[in-house]
Coordinates of C-alpha atoms in Angstrom, one line a residue:
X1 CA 6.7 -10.5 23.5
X2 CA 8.9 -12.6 20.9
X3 CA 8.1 -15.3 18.4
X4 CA 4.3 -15.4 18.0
X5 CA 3.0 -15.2 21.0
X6 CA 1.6 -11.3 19.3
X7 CA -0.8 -13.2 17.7
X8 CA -2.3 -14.4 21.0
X9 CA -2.2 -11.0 22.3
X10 CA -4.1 -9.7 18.9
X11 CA -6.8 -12.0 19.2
X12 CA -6.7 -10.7 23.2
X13 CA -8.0 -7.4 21.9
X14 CA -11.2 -9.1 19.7
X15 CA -13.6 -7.8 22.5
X16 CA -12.6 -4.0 22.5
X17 CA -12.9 -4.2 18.4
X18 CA -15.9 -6.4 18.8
X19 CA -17.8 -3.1 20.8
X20 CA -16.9 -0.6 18.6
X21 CA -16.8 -2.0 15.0
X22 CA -19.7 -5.0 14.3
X23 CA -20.1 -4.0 11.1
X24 CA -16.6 -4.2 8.2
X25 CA -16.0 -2.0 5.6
X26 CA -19.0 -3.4 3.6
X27 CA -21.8 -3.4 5.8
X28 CA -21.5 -6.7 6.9
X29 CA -21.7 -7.9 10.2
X30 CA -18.9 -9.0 11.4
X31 CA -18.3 -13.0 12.9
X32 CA -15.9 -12.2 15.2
X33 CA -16.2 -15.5 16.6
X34 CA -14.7 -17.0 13.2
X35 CA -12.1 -13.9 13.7
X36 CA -11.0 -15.8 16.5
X37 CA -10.9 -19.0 15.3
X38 CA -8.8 -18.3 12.8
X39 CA -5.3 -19.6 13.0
X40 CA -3.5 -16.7 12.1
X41 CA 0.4 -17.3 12.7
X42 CA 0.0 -20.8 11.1
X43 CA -2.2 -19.7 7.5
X44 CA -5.7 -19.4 6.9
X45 CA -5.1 -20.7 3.2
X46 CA -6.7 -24.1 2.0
X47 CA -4.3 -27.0 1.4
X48 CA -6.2 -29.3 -1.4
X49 CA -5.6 -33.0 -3.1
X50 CA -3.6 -32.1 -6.9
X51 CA -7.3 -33.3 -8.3
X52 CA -9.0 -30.4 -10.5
X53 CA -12.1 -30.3 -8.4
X54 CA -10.3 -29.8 -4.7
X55 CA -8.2 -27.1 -6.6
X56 CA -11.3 -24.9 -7.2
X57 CA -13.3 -25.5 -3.9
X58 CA -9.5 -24.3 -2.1
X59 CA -9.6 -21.4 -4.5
X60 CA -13.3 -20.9 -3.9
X61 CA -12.6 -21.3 -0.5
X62 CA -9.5 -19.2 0.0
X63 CA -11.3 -16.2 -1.8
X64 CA -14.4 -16.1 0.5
X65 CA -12.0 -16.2 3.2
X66 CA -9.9 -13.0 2.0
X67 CA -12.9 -11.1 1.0
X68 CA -14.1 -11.2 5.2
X69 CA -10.5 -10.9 6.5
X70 CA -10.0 -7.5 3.7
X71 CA -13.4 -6.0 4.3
X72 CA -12.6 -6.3 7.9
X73 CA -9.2 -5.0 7.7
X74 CA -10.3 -2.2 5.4
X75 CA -13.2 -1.0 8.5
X76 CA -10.4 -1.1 11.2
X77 CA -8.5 2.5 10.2
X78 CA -11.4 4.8 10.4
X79 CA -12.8 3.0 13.0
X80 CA -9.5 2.9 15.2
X81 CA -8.8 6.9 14.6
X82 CA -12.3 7.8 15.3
X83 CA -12.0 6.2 18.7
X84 CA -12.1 9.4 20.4
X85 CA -12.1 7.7 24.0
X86 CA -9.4 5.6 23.5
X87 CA -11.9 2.3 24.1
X88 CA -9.2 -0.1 21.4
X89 CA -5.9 0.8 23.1
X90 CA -3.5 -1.4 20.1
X91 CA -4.1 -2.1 16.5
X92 CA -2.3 -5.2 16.7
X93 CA -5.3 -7.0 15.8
X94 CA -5.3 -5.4 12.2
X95 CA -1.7 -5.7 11.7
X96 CA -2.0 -10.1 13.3
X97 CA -5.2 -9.8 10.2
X98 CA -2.9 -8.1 7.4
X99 CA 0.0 -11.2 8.4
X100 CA -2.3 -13.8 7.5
X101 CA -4.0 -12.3 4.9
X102 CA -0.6 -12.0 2.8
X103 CA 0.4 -15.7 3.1
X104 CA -3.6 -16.1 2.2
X105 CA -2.8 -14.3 -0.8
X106 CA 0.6 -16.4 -1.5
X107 CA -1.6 -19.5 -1.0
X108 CA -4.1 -18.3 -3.8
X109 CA -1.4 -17.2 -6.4
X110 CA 0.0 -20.9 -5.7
X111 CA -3.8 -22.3 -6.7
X112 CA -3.6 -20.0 -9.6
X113 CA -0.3 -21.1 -11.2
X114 CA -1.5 -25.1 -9.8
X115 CA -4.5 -24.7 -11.9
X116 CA -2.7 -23.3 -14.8
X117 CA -0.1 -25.8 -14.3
X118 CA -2.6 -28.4 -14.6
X119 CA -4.8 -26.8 -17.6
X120 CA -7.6 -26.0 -14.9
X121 CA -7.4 -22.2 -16.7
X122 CA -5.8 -19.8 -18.1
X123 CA -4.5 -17.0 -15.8
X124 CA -4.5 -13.1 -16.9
X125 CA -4.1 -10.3 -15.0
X126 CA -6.4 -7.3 -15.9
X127 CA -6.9 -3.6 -14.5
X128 CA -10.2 -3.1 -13.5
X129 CA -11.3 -0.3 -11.7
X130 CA -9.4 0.9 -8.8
X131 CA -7.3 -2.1 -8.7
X132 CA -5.7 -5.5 -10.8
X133 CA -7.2 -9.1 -10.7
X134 CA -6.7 -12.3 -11.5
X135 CA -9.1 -13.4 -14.8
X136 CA -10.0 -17.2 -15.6
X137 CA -10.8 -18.7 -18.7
X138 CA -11.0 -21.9 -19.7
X139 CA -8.2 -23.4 -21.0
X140 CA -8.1 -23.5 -24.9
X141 CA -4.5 -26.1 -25.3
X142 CA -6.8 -29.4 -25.6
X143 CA -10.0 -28.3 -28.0
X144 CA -11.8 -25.0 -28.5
X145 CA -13.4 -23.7 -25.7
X146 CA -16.6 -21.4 -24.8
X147 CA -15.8 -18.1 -22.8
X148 CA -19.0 -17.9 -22.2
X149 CA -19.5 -21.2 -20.5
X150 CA -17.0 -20.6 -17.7
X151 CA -16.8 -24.2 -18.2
X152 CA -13.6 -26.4 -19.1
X153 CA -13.4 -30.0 -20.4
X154 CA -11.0 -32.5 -18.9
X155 CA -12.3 -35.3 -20.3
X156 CA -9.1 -35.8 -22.4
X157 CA -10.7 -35.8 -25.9
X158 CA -8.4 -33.6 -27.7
X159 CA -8.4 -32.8 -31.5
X160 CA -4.7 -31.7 -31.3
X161 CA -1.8 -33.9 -29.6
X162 CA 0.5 -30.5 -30.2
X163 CA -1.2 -29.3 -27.2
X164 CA 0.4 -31.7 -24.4
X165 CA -1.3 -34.3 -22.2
X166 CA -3.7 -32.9 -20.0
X167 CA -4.0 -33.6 -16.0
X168 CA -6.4 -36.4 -16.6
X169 CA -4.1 -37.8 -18.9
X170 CA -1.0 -38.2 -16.5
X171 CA -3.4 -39.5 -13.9
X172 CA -4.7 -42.3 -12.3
X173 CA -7.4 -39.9 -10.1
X174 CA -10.6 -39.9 -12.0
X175 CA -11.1 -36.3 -12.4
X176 CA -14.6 -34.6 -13.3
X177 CA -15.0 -33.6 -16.8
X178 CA -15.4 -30.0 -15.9
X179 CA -14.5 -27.6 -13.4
X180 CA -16.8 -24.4 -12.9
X181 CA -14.7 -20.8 -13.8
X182 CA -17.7 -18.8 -12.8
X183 CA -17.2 -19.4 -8.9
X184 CA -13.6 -19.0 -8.5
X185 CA -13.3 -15.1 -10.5
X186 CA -11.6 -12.5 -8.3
X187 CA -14.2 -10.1 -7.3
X188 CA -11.7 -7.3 -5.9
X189 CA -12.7 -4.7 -8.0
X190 CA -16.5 -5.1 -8.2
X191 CA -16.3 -4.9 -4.3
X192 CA -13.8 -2.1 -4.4
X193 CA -16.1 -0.4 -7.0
X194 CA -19.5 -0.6 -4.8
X195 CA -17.4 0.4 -1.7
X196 CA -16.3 3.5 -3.1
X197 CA -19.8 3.8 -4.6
X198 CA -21.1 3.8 -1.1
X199 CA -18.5 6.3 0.0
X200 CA -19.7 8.5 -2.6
X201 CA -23.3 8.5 -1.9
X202 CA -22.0 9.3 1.9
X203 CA -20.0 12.0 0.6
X204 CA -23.1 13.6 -1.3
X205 CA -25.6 13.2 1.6
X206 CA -22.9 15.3 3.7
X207 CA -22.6 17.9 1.4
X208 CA -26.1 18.3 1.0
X209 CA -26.9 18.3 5.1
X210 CA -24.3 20.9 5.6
X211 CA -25.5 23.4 2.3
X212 CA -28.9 22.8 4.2
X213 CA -27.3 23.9 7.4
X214 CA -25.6 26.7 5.7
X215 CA -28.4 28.2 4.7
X216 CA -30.3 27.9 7.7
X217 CA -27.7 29.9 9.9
X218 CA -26.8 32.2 6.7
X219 CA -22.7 30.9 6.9
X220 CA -22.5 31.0 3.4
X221 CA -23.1 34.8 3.3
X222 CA -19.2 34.4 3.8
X223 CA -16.6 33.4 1.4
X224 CA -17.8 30.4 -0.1
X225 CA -15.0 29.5 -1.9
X226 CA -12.6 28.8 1.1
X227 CA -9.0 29.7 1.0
X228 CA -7.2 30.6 -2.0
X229 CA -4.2 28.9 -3.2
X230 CA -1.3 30.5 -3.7
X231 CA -1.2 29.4 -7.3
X232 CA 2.3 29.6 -9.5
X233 CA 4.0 31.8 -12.1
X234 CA 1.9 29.8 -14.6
X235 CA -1.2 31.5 -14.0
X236 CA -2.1 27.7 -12.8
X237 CA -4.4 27.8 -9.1
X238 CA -4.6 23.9 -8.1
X239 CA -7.8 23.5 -6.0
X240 CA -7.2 22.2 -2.5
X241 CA -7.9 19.1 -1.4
X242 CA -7.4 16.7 1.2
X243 CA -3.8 16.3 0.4
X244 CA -2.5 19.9 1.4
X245 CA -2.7 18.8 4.5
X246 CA 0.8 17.4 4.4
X247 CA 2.5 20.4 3.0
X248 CA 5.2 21.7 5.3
X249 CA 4.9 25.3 7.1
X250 CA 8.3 28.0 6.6
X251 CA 9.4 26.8 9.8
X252 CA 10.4 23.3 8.8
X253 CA 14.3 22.0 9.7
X254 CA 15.4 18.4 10.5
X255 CA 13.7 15.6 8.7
X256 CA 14.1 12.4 7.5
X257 CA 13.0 11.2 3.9
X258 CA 12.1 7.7 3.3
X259 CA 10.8 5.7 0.6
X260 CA 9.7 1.8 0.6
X261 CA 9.4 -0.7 -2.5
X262 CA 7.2 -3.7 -2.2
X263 CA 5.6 -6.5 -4.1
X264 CA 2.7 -4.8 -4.9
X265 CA 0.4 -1.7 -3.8
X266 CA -1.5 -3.5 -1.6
X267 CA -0.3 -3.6 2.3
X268 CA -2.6 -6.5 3.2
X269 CA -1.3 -8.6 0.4
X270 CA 2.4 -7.5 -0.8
X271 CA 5.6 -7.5 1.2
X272 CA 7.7 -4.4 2.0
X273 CA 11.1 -5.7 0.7
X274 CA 13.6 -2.4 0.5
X275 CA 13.6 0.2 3.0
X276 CA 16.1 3.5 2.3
X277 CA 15.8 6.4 4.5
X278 CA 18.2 9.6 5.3
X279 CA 18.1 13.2 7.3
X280 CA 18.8 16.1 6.0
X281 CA 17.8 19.7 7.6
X282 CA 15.9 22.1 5.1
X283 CA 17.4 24.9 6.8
X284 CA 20.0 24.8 9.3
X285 CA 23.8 23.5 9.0
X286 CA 24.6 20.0 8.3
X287 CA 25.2 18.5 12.0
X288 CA 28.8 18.6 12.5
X289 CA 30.9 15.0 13.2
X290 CA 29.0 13.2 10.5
X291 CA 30.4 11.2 7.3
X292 CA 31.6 13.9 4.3
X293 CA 30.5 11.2 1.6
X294 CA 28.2 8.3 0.9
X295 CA 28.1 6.1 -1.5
X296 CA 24.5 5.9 -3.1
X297 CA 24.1 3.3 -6.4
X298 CA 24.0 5.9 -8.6
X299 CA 27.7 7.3 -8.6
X300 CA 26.6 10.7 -9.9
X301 CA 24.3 11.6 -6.5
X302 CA 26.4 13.4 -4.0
X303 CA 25.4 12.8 -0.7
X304 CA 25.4 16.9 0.1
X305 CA 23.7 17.7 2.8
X306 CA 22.5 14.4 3.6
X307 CA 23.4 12.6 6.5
X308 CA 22.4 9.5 8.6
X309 CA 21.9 7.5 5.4
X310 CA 20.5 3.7 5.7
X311 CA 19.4 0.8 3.6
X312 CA 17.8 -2.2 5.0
X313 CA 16.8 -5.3 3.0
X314 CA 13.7 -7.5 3.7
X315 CA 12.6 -10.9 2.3
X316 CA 9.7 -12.8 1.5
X317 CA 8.0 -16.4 2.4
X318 CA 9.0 -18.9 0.1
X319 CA 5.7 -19.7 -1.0
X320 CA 5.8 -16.1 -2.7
X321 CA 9.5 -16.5 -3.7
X322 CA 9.1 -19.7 -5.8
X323 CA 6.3 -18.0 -8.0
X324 CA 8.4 -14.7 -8.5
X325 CA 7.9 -11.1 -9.4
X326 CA 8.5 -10.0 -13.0
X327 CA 7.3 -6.9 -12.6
X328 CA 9.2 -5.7 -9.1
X329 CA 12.1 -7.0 -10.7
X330 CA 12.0 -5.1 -13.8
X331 CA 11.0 -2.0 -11.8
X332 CA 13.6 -2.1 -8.8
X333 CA 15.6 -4.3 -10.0
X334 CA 15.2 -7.1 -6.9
X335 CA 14.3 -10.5 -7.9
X336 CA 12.0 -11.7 -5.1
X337 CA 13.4 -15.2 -6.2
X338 CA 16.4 -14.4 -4.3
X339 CA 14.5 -12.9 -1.4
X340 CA 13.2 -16.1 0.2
X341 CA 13.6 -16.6 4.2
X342 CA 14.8 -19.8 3.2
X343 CA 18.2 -17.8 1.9
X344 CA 18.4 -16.0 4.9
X345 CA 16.2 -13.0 4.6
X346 CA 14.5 -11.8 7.7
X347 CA 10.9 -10.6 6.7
X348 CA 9.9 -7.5 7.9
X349 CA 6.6 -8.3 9.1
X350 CA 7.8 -10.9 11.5
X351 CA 10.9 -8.7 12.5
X352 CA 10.2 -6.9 16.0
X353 CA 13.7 -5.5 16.2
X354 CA 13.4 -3.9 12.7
X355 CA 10.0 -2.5 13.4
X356 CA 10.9 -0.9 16.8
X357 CA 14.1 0.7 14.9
X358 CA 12.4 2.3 12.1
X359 CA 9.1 3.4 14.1
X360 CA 12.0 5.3 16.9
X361 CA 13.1 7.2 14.1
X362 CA 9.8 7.8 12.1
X363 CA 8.7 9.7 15.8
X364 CA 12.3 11.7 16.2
X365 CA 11.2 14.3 13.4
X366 CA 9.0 14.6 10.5
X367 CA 9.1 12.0 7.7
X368 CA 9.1 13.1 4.4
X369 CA 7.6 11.3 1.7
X370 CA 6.5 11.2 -1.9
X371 CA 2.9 10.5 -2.0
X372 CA 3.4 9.7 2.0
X373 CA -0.1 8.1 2.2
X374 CA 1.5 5.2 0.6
X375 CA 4.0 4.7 3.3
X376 CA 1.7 5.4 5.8
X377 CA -1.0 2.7 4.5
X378 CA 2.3 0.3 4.8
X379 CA 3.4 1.5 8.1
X380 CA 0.0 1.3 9.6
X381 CA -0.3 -3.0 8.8
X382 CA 3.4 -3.5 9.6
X383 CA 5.1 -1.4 12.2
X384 CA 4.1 -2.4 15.2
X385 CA 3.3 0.7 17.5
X386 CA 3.0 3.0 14.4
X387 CA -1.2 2.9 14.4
X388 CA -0.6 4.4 17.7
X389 CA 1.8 6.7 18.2
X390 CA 0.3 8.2 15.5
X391 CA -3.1 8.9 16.6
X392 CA -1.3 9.8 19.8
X393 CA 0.2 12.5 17.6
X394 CA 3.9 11.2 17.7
X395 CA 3.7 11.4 14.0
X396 CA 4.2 13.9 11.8
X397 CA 4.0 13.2 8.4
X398 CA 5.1 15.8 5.4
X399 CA 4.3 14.9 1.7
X400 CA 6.6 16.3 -1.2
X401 CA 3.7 15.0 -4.1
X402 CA 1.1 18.2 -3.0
X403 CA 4.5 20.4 -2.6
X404 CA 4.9 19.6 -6.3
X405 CA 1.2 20.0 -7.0
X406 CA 0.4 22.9 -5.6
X407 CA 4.1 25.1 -5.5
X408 CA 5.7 24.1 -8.7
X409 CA 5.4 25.8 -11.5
X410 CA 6.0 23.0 -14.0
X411 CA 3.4 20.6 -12.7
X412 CA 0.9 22.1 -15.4
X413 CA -2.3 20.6 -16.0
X414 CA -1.9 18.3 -19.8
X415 CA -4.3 15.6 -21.5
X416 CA -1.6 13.4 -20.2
X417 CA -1.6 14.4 -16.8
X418 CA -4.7 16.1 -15.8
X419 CA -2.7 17.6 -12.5
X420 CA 0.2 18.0 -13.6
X421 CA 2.9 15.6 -13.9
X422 CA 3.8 14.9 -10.0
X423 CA 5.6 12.0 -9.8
X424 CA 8.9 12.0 -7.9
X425 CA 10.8 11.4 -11.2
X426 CA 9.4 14.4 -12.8
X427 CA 9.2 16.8 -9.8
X428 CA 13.1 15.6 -9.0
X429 CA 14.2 16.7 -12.1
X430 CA 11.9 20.0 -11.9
X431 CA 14.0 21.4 -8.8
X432 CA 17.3 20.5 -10.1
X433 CA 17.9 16.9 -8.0
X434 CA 18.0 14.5 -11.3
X435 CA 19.7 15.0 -14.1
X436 CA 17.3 14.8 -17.6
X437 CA 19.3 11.8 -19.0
X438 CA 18.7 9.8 -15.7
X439 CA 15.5 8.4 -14.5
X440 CA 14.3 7.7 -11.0
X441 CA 15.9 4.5 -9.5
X442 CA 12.9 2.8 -8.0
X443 CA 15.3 2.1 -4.9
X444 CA 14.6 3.4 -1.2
X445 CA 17.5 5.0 -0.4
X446 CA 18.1 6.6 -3.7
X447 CA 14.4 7.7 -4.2
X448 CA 14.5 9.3 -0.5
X449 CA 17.8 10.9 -1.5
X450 CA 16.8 12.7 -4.8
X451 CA 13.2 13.7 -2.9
X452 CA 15.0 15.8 -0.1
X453 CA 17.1 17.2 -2.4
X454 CA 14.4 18.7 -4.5
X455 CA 12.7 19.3 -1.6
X456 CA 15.1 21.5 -0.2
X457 CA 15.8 23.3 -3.5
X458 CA 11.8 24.3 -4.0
X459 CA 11.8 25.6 -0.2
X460 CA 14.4 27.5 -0.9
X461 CA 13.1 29.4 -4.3
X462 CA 10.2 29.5 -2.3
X463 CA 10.8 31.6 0.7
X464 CA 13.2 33.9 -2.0
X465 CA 9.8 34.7 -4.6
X466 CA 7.6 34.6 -0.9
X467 CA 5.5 32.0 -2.2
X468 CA 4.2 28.4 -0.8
X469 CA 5.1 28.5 2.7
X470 CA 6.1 32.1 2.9
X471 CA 3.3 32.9 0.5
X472 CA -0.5 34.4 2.1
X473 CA -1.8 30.6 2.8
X474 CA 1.1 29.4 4.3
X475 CA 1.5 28.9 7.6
X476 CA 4.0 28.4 10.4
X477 CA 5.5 25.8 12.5
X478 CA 6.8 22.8 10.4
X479 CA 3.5 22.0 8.8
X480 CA 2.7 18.3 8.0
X481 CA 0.2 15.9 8.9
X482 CA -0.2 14.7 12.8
X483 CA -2.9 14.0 14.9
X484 CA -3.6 13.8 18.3
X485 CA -2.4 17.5 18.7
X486 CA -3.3 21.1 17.9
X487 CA -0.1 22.5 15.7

């Protein structure tokens, strides 16, 4: 299909989801007749008068709406992989959801910055919990304000003419003399907070239903303490966990390493905007016939044994351009200000050809990433055809962040880092791929390059001290994380 007739298609599948998922992520059931009104190639956002009062009820209004489309979105992975009979046959609808909920989001950080434009509020954004929000409080410029109130005056009375006209000062519109702050909070993180509060209590009831069963059939007269890790020189024995799924097995070859940088860690909100990705082959020859030398940013990485080396560059809407990225840009270095598809960049979410390109090559071999189920969360919301071909088992996914975990020696448990340090960064320079005067690049290409590097280097001290892979809980094949399949 081309343009956005996918959408069409996506709303198409509203029945299957409708029969196997009426309730989202928070318990709610879910309208799926407002699902399918929703105009989701067009926006979902609010479009208000520049009068205080229809600036909050679009805020207020643009909020509720994200909260349904995210809890809905955030119900539609374990209820798409736990479709054992194959009843939802695309996750198109998810993906069409995650595309309007983004330029949703755009449309709220453009209320935010109206408001604050206007002296509606004062923006601040604050970690709470699992995740960072938006905080309003009344704006202080005009006269002293109550934080308690969630109230702020616009009735122009103001005890300091340093502070600037206010909105109802430069207009003719007779504004109300307060606008509610209460109403219009971000609520991410409480909801984020009692989901995985819920998710707990889940957890716990499991636990205690299979120690119940346990000692009903007497299983735990066996080994309760599972397999053992293969530990390090250290003395160190990380527990196992969920993770350790993605380690590879001894016989691992051909793979491709790839990394992503976005606007934000969120793949329902942010935009993937740099995609850098490479082979290499962790135990046979280089392939003959390719290109001797690459040139990477950094001119003191040597391409090696790397090969097949690509960087693609994606944009954003212009909505999210004009408001800009300080952060990204002082972390990768892109300034999203230049990004806009107004200057010509293609977005990746609304490029077919790009998906299809990148989705043939994450099925050729195993991807390598670091903390993969980053990229994955991305790939699953943008990549059309990725949801399923991986729970078809096309996928194979192989994480270098539990390889540094679990196999390296020098990711130590500190007060700092209760794990261990793990990040690429530290784990490159660990195996020898980044130099100790250089830090990581934050780039996708370069980031991809320095991970398969040290990848390659820890498989190889490895299988020479007979540890990790080679070690008494390793196992064979190429290891990784795939579904669908019995390795």
């Amino acid at each position: 299909m081309t343009d956005r007739a996918w959408f069409d298609a996506a709303k198409g599948d509203i029945p299957q989801w409708a029969a196997s998922m009426p309730k989202d992520a928070d318990g709610t059931t879910i309208d799926w007749d407002w699902v399918r009104s929703l105009d989701l190639a067009h926006g979902v956002g609010t479009v208000p008068e520049s009068t205080p009062q229809s600036i909050h009820d679009a805020l207020k209004a643009d909020y509720a709406t994200r909260e349904h489309l995210e809890s809905i979105i955030a119900q539609c992975n374990s209820t798409f992989m736990t479709d054992y009979d194959r009843f939802i046959g695309s996750y198109r609808l998810p993906r069409a959801l995650a595309y309007a909920n983004r330029r949703l989001n755009d449309n709220i950080n453009t209320l935010l910055h109206l408001g604050e434009q206007q002296h509606l509020w004062v923006v601040s954004r604050e970690r709470r919990g699992r995740t960072t929000v938006a905080v309003l409080r009344p704006y202080s410029g005009s006269r002293p304000s109550n934080d308690d109130q969630g109230m702020l005056n616009l009735s122009g009375e103001t005890g300091d003419a340093s502070a600037g006209n206010t909105a109802a000062e430069n207009s003719d519109v007779k504004f109300p003399t307060t606008v509610a702050l209460d109403d219009i909070q971000d609520r991410t993180a409480a909801i984020l907070d009692a989901r995985a509060e819920r998710r707990k209590a889940q957890r716990f009831q499991k636990r205690a239903g299979d120690a119940a069963m346990a000692r009903a059939n007497l299983s735990g007269a066996t080994s309760p303490g599972g397999a053992a890790s293969s530990g390090n020189a250290t003395g160190h024995h990380p527990k196992p966990d969920w993770r350790d799924a993605y380690l590879p097995g001894r016989d691992v070859d051909a793979v491709m390493g790839i990394d992503i940088e976005t606007t934000g860690i969120d793949p329902a909100r942010d935009y993937i905007i740099d995609v850098g990705f490479e082979f290499m082959n962790m135990a046979s020859p280089r392939p003959a016939g390719e290109p001797e030398t690459y040139a990477y940013e950094q001119g003191y990485y040597a391409a090696g044994d790397a090969y097949g080396q690509s960087r693609l560059a994606f944009g954003v809407p212009p909505e999210n351009a004009a408001l800009g990225n300080a952060l990204i840009a002082k972390l990768t270095g892109i300034d999203v200000r230049g990004r806009s598809s107004e200057a010509g960049y293609r977005l990746f979410d609304e490029w077919p050809q790009a998906q299809a390109g990148l989705l043939a090559r994450l099925t050729q071999q195993p991807y390598v990433a670091h903390n993969a189920t980053f990229e994955h969360s991305w790939f699953m919301l943008n990549v059309a055809g990725y949801a399923e071909s991986y729970r078809a088992g096309r996928i194979t996914i192989i994480d270098t962040l539990p390889m540094s975990r679990q196999w390296d020696p020098g990711a130590v448990p500190t007060n700092e880092h209760p794990y261990g340090d793990n990040t690429l960064d530290a784990y490159a320079k660990r195996q020898g791929a980044l130099d100790s005067a250089h830090n990581e690049r934050h780039l996708g290409l370069e980031d991809s390059h320095i991970m398969l590097v040290a990848m390659k280097h820890h498989l190889a001290a490895l299988k020479a001290q007979r540890k990790g892979p080679w070690g008494p809980a390793g196992r064979a094949g190429v290891g990784g994380k795939s579904c669908g399949r019995k390795r």
